[in-house]
mmCIF file of N, CA and C and ligand atoms in Angstrom:
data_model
loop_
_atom_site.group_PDB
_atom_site.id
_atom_site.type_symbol
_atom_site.label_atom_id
_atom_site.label_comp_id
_atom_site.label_asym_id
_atom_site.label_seq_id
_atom_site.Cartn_x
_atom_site.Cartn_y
_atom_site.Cartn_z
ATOM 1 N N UNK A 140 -14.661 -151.162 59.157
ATOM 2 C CA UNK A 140 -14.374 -152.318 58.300
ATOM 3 C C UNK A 140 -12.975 -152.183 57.723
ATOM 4 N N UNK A 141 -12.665 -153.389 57.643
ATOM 5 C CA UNK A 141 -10.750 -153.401 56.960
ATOM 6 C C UNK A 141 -11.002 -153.533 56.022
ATOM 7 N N UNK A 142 -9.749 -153.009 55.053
ATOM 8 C CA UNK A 142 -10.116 -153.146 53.343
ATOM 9 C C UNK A 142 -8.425 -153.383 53.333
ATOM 10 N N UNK A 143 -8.200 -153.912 52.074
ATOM 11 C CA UNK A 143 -6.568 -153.806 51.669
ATOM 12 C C UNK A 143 -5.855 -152.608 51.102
ATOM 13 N N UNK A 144 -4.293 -152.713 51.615
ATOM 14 C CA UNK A 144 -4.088 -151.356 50.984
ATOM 15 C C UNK A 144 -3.383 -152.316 49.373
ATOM 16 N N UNK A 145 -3.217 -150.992 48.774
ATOM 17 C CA UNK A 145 -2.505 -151.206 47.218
ATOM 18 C C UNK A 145 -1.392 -152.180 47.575
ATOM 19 N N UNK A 146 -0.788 -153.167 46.684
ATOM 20 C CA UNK A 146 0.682 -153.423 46.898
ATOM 21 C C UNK A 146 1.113 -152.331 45.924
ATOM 22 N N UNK A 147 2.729 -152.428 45.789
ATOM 23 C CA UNK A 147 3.221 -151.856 44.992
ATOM 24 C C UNK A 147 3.053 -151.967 43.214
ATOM 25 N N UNK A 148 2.232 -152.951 42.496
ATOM 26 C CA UNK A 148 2.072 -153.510 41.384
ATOM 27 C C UNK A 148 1.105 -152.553 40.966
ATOM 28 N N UNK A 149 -0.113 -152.686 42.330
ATOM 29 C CA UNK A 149 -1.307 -151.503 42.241
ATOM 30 C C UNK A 149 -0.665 -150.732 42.139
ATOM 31 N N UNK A 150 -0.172 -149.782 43.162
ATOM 32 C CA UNK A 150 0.030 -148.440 43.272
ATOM 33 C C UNK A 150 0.793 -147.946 41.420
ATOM 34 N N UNK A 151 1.940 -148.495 41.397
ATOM 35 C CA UNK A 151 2.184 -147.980 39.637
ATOM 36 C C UNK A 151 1.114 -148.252 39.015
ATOM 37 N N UNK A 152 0.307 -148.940 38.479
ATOM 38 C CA UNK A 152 -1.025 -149.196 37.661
ATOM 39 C C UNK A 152 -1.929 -147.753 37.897
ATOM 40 N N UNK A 153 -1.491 -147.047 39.250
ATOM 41 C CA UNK A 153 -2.654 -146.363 40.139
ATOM 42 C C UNK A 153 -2.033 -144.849 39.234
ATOM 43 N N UNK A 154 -0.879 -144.730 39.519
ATOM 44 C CA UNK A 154 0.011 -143.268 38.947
ATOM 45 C C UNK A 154 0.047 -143.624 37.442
ATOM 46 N N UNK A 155 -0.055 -144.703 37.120
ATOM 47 C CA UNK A 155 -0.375 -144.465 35.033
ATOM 48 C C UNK A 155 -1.152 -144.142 34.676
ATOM 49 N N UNK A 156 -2.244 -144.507 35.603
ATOM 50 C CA UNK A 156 -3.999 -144.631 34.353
ATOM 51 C C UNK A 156 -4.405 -143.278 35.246
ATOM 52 N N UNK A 157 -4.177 -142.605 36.632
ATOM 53 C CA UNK A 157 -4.862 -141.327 37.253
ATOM 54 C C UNK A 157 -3.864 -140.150 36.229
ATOM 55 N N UNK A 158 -4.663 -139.821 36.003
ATOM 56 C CA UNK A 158 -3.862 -138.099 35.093
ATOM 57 C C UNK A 158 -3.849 -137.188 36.320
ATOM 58 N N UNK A 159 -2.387 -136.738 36.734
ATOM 59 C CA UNK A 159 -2.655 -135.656 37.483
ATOM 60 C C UNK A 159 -3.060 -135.785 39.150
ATOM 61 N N UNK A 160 -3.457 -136.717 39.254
ATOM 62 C CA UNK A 160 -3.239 -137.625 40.281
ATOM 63 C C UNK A 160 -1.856 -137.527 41.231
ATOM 64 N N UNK A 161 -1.272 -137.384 42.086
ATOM 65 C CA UNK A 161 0.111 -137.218 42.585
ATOM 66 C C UNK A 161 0.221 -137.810 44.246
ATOM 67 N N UNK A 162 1.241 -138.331 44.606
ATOM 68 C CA UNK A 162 1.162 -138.916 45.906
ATOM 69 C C UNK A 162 1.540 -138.008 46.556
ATOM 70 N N UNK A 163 1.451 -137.789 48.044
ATOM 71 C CA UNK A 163 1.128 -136.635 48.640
ATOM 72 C C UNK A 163 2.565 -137.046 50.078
ATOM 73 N N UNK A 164 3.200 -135.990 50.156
ATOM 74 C CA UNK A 164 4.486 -136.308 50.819
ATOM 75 C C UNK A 164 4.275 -136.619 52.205
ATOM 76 N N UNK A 165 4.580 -137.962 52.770
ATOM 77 C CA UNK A 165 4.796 -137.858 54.039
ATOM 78 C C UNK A 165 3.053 -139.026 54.474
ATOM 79 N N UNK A 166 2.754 -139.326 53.902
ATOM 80 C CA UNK A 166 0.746 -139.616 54.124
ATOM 81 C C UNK A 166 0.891 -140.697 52.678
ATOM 82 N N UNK A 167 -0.131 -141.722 53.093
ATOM 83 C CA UNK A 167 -0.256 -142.936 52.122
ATOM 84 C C UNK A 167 -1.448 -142.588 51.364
ATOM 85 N N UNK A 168 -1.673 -141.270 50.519
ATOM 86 C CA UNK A 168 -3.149 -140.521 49.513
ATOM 87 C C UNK A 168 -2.624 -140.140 48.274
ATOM 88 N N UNK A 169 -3.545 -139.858 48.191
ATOM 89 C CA UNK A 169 -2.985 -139.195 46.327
ATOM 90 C C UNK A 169 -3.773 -137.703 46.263
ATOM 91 N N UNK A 170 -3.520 -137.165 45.814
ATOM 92 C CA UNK A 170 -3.734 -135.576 45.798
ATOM 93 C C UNK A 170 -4.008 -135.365 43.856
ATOM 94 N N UNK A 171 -4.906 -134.189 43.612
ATOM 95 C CA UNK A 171 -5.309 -133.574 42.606
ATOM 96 C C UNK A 171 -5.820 -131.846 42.749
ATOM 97 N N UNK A 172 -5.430 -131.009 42.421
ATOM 98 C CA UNK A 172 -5.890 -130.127 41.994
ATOM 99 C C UNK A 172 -6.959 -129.347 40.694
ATOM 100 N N UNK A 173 -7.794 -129.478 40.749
ATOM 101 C CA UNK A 173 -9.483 -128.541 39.621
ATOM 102 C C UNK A 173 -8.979 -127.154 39.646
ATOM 103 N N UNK A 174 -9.224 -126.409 38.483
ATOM 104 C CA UNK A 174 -9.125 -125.604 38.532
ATOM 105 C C UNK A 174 -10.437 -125.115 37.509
ATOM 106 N N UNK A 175 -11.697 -124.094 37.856
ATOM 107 C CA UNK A 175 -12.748 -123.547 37.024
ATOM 108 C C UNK A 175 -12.170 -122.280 36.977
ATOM 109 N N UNK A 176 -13.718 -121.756 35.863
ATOM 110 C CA UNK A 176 -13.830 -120.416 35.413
ATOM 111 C C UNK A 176 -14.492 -119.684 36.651
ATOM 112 N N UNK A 177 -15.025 -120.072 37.880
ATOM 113 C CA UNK A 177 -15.197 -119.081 38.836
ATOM 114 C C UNK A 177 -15.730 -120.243 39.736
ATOM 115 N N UNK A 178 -15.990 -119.810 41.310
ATOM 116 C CA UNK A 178 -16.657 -120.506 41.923
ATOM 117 C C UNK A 178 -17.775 -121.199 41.990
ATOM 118 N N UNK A 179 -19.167 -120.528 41.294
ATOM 119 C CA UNK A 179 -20.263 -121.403 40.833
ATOM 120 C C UNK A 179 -19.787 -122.800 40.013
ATOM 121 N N UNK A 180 -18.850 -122.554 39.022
ATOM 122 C CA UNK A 180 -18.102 -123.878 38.282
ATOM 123 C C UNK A 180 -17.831 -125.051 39.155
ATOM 124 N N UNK A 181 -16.787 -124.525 39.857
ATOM 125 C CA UNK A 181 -16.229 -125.385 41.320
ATOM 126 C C UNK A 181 -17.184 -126.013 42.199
ATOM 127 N N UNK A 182 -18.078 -125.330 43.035
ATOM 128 C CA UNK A 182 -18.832 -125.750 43.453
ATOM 129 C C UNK A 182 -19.856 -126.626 42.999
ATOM 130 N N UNK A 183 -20.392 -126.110 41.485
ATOM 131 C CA UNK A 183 -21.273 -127.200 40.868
ATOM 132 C C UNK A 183 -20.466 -128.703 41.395
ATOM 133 N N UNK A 184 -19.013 -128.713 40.507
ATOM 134 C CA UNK A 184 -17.911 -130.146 40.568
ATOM 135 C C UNK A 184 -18.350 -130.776 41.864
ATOM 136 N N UNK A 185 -17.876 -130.084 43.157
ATOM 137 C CA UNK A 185 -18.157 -130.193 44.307
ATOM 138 C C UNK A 185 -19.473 -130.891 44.863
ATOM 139 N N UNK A 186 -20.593 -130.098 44.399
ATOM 140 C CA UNK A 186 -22.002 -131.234 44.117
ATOM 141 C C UNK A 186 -22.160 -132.770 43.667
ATOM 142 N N UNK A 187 -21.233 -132.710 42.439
ATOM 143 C CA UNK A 187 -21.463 -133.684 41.376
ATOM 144 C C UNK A 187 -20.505 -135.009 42.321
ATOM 145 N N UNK A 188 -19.689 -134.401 42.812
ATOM 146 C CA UNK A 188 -18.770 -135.444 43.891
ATOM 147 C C UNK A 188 -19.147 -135.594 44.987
ATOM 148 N N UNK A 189 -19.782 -135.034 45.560
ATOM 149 C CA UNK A 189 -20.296 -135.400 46.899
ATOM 150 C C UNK A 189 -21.472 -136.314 46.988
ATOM 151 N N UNK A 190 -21.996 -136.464 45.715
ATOM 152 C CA UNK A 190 -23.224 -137.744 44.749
ATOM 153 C C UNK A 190 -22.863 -138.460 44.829
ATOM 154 N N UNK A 191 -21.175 -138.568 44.221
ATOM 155 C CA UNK A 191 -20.920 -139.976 43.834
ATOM 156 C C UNK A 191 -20.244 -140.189 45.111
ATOM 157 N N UNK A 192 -19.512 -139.672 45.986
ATOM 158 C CA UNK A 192 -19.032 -140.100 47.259
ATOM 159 C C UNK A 192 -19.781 -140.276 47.933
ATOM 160 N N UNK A 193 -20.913 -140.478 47.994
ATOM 161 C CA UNK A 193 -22.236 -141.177 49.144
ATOM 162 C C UNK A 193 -22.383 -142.498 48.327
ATOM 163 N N UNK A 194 -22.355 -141.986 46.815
ATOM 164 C CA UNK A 194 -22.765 -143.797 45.817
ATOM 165 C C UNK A 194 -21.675 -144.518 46.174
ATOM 166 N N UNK A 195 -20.385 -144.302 46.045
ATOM 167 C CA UNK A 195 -19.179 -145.147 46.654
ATOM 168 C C UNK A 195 -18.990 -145.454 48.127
ATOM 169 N N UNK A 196 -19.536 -144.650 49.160
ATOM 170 C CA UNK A 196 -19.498 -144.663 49.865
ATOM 171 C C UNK A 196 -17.905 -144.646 50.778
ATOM 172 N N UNK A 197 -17.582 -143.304 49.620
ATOM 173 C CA UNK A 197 -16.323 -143.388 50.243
ATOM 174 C C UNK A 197 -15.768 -141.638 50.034
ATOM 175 N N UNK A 198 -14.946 -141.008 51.007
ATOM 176 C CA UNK A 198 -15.359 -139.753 51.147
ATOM 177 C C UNK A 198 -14.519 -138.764 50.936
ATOM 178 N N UNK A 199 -14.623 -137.600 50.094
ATOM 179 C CA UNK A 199 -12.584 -136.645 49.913
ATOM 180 C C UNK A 199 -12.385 -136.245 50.971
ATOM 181 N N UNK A 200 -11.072 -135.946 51.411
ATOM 182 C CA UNK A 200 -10.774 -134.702 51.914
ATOM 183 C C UNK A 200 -10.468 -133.809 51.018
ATOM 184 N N UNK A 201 -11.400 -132.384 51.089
ATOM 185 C CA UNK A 201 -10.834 -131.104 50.025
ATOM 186 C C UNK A 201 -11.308 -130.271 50.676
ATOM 187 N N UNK A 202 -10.217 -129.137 49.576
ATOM 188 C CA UNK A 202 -10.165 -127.881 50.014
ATOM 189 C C UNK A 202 -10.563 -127.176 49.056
ATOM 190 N N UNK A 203 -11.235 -125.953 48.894
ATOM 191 C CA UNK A 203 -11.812 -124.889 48.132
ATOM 192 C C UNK A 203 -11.603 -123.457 48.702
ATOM 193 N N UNK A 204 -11.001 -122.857 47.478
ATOM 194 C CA UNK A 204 -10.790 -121.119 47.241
ATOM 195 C C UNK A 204 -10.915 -120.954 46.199
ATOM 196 N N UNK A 205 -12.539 -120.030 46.157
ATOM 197 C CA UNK A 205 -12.894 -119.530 44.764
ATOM 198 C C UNK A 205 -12.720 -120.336 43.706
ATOM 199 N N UNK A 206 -11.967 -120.649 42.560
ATOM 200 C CA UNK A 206 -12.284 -121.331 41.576
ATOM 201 C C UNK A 206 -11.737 -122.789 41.570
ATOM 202 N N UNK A 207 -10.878 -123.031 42.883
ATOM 203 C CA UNK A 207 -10.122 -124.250 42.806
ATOM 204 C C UNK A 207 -10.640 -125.014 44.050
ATOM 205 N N UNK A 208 -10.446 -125.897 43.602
ATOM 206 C CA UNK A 208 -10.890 -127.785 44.311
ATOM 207 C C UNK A 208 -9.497 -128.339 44.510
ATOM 208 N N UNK A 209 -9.095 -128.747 45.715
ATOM 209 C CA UNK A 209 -7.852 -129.765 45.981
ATOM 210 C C UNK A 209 -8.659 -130.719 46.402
ATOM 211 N N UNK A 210 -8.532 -131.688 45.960
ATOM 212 C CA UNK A 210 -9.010 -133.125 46.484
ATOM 213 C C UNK A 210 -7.751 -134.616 46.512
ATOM 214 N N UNK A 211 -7.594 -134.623 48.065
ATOM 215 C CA UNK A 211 -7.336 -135.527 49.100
ATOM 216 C C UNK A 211 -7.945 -137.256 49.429
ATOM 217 N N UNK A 212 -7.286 -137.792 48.394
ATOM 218 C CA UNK A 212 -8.236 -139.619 48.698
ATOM 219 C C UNK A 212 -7.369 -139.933 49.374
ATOM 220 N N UNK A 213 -7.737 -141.014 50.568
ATOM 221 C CA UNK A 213 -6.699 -141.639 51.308
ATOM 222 C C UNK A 213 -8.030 -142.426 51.789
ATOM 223 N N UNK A 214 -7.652 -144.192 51.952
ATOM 224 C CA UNK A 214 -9.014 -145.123 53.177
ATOM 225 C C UNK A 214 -8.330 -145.252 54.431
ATOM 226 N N UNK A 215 -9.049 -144.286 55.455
ATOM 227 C CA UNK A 215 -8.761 -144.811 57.105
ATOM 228 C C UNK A 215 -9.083 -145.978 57.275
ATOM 229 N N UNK A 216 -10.222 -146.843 56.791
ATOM 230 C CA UNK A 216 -10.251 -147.929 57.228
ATOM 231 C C UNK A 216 -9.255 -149.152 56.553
ATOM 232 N N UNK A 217 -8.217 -148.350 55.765
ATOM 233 C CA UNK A 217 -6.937 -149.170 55.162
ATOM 234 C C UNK A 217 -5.745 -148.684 55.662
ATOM 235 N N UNK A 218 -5.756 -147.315 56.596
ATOM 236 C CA UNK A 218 -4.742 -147.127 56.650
ATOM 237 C C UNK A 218 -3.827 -146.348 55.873
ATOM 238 N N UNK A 219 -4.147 -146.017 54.465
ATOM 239 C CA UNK A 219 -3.519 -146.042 53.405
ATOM 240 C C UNK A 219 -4.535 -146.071 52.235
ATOM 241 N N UNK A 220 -3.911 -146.066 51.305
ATOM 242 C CA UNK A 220 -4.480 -146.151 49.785
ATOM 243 C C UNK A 220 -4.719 -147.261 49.636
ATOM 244 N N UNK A 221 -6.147 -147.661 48.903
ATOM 245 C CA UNK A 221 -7.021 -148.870 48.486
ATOM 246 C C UNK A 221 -7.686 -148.931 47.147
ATOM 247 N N UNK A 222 -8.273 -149.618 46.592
ATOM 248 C CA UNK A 222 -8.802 -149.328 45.600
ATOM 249 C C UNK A 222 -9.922 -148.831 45.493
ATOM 250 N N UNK A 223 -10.722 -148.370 46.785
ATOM 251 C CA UNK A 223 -11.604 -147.200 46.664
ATOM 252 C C UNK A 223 -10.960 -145.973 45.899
ATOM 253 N N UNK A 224 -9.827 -145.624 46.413
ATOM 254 C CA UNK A 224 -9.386 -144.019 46.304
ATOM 255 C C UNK A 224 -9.190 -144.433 44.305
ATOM 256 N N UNK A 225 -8.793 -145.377 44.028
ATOM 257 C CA UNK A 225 -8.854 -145.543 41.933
ATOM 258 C C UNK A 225 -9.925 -145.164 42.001
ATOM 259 N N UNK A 226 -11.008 -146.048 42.443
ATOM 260 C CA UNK A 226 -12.637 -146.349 41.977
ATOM 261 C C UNK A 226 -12.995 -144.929 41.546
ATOM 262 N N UNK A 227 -13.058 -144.455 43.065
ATOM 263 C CA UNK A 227 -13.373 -142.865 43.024
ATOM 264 C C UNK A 227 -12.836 -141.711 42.012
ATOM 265 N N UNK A 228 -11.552 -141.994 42.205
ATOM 266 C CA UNK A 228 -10.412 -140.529 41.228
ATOM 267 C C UNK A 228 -11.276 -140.630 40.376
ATOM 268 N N UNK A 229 -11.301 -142.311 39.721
ATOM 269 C CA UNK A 229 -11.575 -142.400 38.622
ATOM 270 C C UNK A 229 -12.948 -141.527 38.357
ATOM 271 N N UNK A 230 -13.519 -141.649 38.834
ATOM 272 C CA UNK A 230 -15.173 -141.303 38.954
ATOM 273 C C UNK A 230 -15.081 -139.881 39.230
ATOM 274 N N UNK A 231 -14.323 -139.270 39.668
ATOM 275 C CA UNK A 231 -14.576 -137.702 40.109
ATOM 276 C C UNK A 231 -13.363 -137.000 38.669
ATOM 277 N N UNK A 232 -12.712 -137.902 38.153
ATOM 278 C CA UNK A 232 -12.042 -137.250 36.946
ATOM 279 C C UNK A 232 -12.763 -136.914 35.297
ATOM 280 N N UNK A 233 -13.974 -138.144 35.752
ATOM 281 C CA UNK A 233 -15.330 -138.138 34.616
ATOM 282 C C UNK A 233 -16.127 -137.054 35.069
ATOM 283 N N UNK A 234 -16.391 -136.675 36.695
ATOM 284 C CA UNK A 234 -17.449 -135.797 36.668
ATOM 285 C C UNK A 234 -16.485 -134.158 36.537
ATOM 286 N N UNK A 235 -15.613 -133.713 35.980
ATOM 287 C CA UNK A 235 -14.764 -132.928 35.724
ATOM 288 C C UNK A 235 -15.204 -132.103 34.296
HETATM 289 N N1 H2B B 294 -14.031 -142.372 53.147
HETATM 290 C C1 H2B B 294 -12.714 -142.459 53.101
HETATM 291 N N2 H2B B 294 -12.031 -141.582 52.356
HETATM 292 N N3 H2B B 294 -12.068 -143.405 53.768
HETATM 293 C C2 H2B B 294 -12.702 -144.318 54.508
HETATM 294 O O1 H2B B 294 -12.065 -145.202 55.107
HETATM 295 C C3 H2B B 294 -14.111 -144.256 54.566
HETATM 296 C C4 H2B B 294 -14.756 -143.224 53.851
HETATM 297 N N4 H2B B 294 -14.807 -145.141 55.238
HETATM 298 N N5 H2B B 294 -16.099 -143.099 53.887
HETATM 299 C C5 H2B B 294 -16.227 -145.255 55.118
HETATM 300 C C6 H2B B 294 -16.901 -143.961 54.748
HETATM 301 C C7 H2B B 294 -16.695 -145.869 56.403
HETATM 302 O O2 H2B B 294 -16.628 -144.949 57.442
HETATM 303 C C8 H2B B 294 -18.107 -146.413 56.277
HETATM 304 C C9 H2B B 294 -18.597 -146.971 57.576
HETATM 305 O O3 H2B B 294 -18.100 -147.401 55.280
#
Protein backbone atom coordinates (compact mmCIF):
# COMPACT_ATOMS: atom_id res chain seq x y z
CA UNK A 1 0.00 0.00 0.00
CA UNK A 2 1.22 3.73 -0.83
CA UNK A 3 1.17 6.19 1.91
CA UNK A 4 2.60 9.89 1.58
CA UNK A 5 5.89 10.94 2.41
CA UNK A 6 6.33 14.19 4.86
CA UNK A 7 6.60 17.50 2.83
CA UNK A 8 9.04 19.69 4.16
CA UNK A 9 6.43 21.75 6.61
CA UNK A 10 5.98 18.07 8.18
CA UNK A 11 9.32 17.07 8.38
CA UNK A 12 10.38 20.49 10.67
CA UNK A 13 7.09 19.98 12.82
CA UNK A 14 8.66 16.19 12.87
CA UNK A 15 12.47 17.39 14.34
CA UNK A 16 10.62 19.95 16.97
CA UNK A 17 8.10 17.95 18.77
CA UNK A 18 10.58 14.23 18.44
CA UNK A 19 13.27 14.81 21.35
CA UNK A 20 16.30 13.17 20.22
CA UNK A 21 14.94 11.96 17.27
CA UNK A 22 17.76 12.72 14.41
CA UNK A 23 17.72 12.20 10.57
CA UNK A 24 19.91 9.59 9.55
CA UNK A 25 22.65 10.46 6.75
CA UNK A 26 22.24 9.43 3.33
CA UNK A 27 18.38 7.36 3.91
CA UNK A 28 14.88 9.28 4.23
CA UNK A 29 14.43 7.81 8.54
CA UNK A 30 14.98 9.24 11.64
CA UNK A 31 17.16 7.49 14.12
CA UNK A 32 17.12 7.44 18.20
CA UNK A 33 19.26 5.93 20.59
CA UNK A 34 17.79 4.19 24.58
CA UNK A 35 20.05 3.82 26.75
CA UNK A 36 19.07 1.35 30.29
CA UNK A 37 20.48 0.22 33.50
CA UNK A 38 21.23 -3.30 31.97
CA UNK A 39 19.78 -5.52 29.39
CA UNK A 40 16.65 -6.95 31.15
CA UNK A 41 15.68 -2.91 31.13
CA UNK A 42 16.25 -2.78 27.30
CA UNK A 43 14.71 -5.66 26.41
CA UNK A 44 11.63 -5.18 28.64
CA UNK A 45 11.45 -1.44 26.18
CA UNK A 46 11.92 -3.80 23.30
CA UNK A 47 8.68 -5.87 24.37
CA UNK A 48 6.68 -2.83 25.12
CA UNK A 49 7.48 -1.72 21.28
CA UNK A 50 7.09 -4.56 19.50
CA UNK A 51 3.09 -4.29 21.13
CA UNK A 52 2.69 -1.22 19.89
CA UNK A 53 4.38 -1.90 16.43
CA UNK A 54 1.89 -4.74 15.61
CA UNK A 55 -1.02 -2.01 17.14
CA UNK A 56 0.36 0.52 14.48
CA UNK A 57 1.09 -1.80 12.31
CA UNK A 58 4.12 -0.40 11.46
CA UNK A 59 7.64 -1.83 12.18
CA UNK A 60 11.52 -0.54 13.64
CA UNK A 61 14.48 -1.31 12.35
CA UNK A 62 16.84 -1.78 15.63
CA UNK A 63 19.70 -2.70 16.97
CA UNK A 64 20.60 -3.99 20.54
CA UNK A 65 23.94 -4.38 22.72
CA UNK A 66 23.39 -5.04 26.23
CA UNK A 67 21.84 -1.97 27.63
CA UNK A 68 21.20 0.04 24.42
CA UNK A 69 18.31 0.14 21.78
CA UNK A 70 19.01 2.07 18.36
CA UNK A 71 15.83 2.43 16.75
CA UNK A 72 15.52 3.05 12.88
CA UNK A 73 11.78 4.43 11.52
CA UNK A 74 11.68 4.80 7.90
CA UNK A 75 7.91 3.61 5.58
CA UNK A 76 9.00 1.33 2.54
CA UNK A 77 5.73 1.57 1.47
CA UNK A 78 6.50 5.59 1.25
CA UNK A 79 9.69 5.34 0.27
CA UNK A 80 10.70 7.63 2.90
CA UNK A 81 9.38 9.15 6.06
CA UNK A 82 5.49 9.35 6.69
CA UNK A 83 3.52 10.03 9.40
CA UNK A 84 3.56 6.57 10.65
CA UNK A 85 7.30 6.94 11.67
CA UNK A 86 5.70 10.54 14.16
CA UNK A 87 2.73 8.27 15.14
CA UNK A 88 5.09 5.66 16.30
CA UNK A 89 8.40 7.74 17.76
CA UNK A 90 5.79 9.29 19.33
CA UNK A 91 4.43 6.16 20.94
CA UNK A 92 7.73 4.35 21.58
CA UNK A 93 9.11 7.75 23.35
CA UNK A 94 5.96 7.26 25.97
CA UNK A 95 6.77 3.60 26.30
CA UNK A 96 10.46 4.76 27.45
N1 LIG B 1 6.84 -0.98 8.82
C1 LIG B 1 7.60 -0.02 8.32
N2 LIG B 1 8.56 0.51 9.09
N3 LIG B 1 7.40 0.44 7.09
C2 LIG B 1 6.44 -0.04 6.30
O1 LIG B 1 6.28 0.42 5.15
C3 LIG B 1 5.62 -1.07 6.81
C4 LIG B 1 5.87 -1.53 8.12
N4 LIG B 1 4.63 -1.56 6.10
N5 LIG B 1 5.12 -2.52 8.65
C5 LIG B 1 3.63 -2.41 6.67
C6 LIG B 1 4.12 -3.21 7.85
C7 LIG B 1 3.10 -3.23 5.53
O2 LIG B 1 4.02 -4.19 5.14
C8 LIG B 1 1.77 -3.89 5.89
C9 LIG B 1 1.27 -4.75 4.77
O3 LIG B 1 0.85 -2.87 6.18
Amino acid sequence: MSIARLNNQERSVLLATLKDWHLVEGRDAIVKTFRFADFVAAFGFMSRVALLAEKHDHHPEWFNVYNRVEITLTTHDADGLSQRDIKLATAIDAAF
